[in-house]
Each structure stands twice: as structure tokens, then as C-alpha cells.
Short mmCIF file of C-alpha atoms in Angstrom, two decimals:
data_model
loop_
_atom_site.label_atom_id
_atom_site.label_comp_id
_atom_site.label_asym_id
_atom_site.label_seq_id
_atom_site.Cartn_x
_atom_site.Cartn_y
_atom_site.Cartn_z
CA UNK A 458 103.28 71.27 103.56
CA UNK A 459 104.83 70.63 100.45
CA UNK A 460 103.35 73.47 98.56
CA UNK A 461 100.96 73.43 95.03
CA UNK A 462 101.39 71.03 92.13
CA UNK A 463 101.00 71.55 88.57
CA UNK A 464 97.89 68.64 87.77
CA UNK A 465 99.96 66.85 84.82
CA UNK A 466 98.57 65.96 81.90
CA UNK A 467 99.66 63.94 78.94
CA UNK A 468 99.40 65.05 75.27
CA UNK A 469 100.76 62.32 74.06
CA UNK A 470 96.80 60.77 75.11
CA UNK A 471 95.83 62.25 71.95
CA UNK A 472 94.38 65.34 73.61
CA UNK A 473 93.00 63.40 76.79
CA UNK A 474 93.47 65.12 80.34
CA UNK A 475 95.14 62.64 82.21
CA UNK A 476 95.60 64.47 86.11
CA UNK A 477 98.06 63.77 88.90
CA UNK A 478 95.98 62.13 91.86
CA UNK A 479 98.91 62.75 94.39
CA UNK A 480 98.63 66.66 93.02
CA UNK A 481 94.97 66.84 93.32
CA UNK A 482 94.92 65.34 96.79
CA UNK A 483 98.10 67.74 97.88
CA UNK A 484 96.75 70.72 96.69
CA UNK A 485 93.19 70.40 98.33
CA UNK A 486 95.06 69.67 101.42
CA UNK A 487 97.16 73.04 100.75
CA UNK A 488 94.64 75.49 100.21
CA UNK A 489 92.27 73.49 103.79
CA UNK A 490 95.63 73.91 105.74
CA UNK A 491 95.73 77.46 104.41
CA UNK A 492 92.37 78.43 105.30
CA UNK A 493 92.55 76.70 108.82
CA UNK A 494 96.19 79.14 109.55
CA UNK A 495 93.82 81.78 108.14
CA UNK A 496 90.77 81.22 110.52
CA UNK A 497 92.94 80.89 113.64
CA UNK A 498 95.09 84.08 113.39
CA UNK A 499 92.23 85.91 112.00
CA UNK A 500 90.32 84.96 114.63
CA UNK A 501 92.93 86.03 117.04
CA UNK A 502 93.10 88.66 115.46
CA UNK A 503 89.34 89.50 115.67
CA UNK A 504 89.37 88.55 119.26
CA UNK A 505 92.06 91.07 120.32
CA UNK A 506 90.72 94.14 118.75
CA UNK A 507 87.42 93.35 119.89
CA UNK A 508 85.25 92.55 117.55
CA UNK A 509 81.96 91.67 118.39
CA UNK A 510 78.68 90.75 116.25
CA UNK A 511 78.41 90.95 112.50
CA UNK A 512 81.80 92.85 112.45
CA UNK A 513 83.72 89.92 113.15
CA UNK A 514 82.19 87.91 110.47
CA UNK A 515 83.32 90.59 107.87
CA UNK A 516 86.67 90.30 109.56
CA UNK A 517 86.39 86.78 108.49
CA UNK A 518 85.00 86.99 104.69
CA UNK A 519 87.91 89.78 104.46
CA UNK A 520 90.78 87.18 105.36
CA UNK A 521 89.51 84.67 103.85
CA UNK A 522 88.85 86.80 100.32
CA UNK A 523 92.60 87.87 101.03
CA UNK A 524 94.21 84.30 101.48
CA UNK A 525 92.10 83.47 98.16
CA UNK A 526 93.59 86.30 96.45
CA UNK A 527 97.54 84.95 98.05
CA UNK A 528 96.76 81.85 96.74
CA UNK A 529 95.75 82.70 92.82
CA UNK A 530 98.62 84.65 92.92
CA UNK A 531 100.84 81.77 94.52
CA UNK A 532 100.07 80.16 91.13
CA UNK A 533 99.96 82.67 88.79
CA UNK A 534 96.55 83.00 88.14
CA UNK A 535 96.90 79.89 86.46
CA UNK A 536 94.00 78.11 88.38
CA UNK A 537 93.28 75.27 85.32
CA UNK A 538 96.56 73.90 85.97
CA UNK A 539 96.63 73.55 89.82
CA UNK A 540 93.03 72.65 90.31
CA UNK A 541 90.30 70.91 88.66
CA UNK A 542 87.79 73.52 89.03
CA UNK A 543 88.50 77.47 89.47
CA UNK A 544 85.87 78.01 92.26
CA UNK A 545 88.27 75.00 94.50
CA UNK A 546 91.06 78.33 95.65
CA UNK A 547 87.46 80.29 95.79
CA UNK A 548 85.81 78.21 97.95
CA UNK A 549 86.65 75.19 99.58
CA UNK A 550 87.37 75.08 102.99
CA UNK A 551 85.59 78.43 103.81
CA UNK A 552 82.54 77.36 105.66
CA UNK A 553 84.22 74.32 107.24
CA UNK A 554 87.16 76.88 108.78
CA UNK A 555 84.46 78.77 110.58
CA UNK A 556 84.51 77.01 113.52
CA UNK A 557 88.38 77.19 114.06
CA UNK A 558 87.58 81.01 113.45
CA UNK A 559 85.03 81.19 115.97
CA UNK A 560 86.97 79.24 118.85
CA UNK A 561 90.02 81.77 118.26
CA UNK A 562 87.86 84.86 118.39
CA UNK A 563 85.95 84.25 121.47
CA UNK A 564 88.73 82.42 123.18
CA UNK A 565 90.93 85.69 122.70
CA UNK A 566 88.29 87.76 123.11
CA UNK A 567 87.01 86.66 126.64
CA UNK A 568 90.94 86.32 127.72
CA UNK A 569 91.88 90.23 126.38
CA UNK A 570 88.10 91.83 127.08
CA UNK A 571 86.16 89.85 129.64
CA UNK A 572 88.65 88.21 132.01
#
């Protein structure tokens, strides 16, 4: 994890946006290891208080609007410079973390609740 990278451009390129493939790469790989983290404690989380149903789904789309919200923050609302489009801190990596979310909340669920 080496954190978020400004995408550099070059204005000497006579007004040409020139960006950092290293910085694009590293950043989408920031923000999917940040919503991965996210899904598994969440769905701890979820798991140990119980959660059940359509409940634990809001759980979900609640930490995963949070760690969006961290992560604008984490770089200063400045979104154009860190990303090449705004919706990327939005919404990549949401639907694909599911799963890790759903392994986390049943696995902690059935070993708190069932077992």
C-alpha cells in the first residue's frame, strides 16, 4: 500500500493531459484494497451483531458510502487529480467486494449465532 498519487500532467504539452500510468494503476489498486478491508470488517461486523436479511445489505451500502466519503476526503475532494473519472472513488470495486462481504457475515454469523 503505497497510498494515492497525484495523475501528473504536463503543461508544457501545450495544454495536453499527459497521466501517470504507474499512478493510475496504484490508485485503482488503493481504493479495490480499500473496499476489500471494508467488506471484510464490515462484514464481521454485520455477522456479530446479527444481522440478517436486507439489513445486512444496508450495513453494507452504509460502509461502503462511508469508506467513499474517507477516501474523497483522503484527497481533498480533489477527485480530477487522483483519478480519471470522479465516479472511480464512487464506484469501483463495490459490487465485486460483495462476496468478501458476504463470506465474513455469514462466517461470523453462524460462529457467534448458530454454533
Amino acid at each position: 500500500y503505497h497510498g494515492l498519487e497525484y495523475l501528473n500532467w504536463d503543461p508544457k504539452m501545450s495544454g495536453k493531459v499527459v497521466f501517470n500510468e504507474a499512478a493510475v494503476r496504484g490508485n485503482a489498486a488503493t481504493v479495490e484494497f480499500c473496499r476489500t478491508a471494508t467488506a471484510a470488517i464490515s462484514g464481521g461486523a454485520a455477522g456479530i451483531l446479527g444481522l440478517t436479511g436486507l439489513y445486512g445489505f444496508f450495513f453494507y451500502l452504509i460502509a461502503s458510502l462511508c469508506t467513499s466519503c474517507l477516501l474523497v476526503v483522503q484527497v481533498k475532494f480533489n477527485t480530477d487529480q487522483y483519478f480519471l473519472r470522479k465516479q472511480s472513488v464512487w464506484l469501483d470495486g463495490i459490487i465485486g467486494a460483495v462476496s468478501t462481504y458476504v463470506l465474513f457475515w455469514t462466517f461470523l454469523y453462524g460462529m457467534v449465532h448458530v454454533h
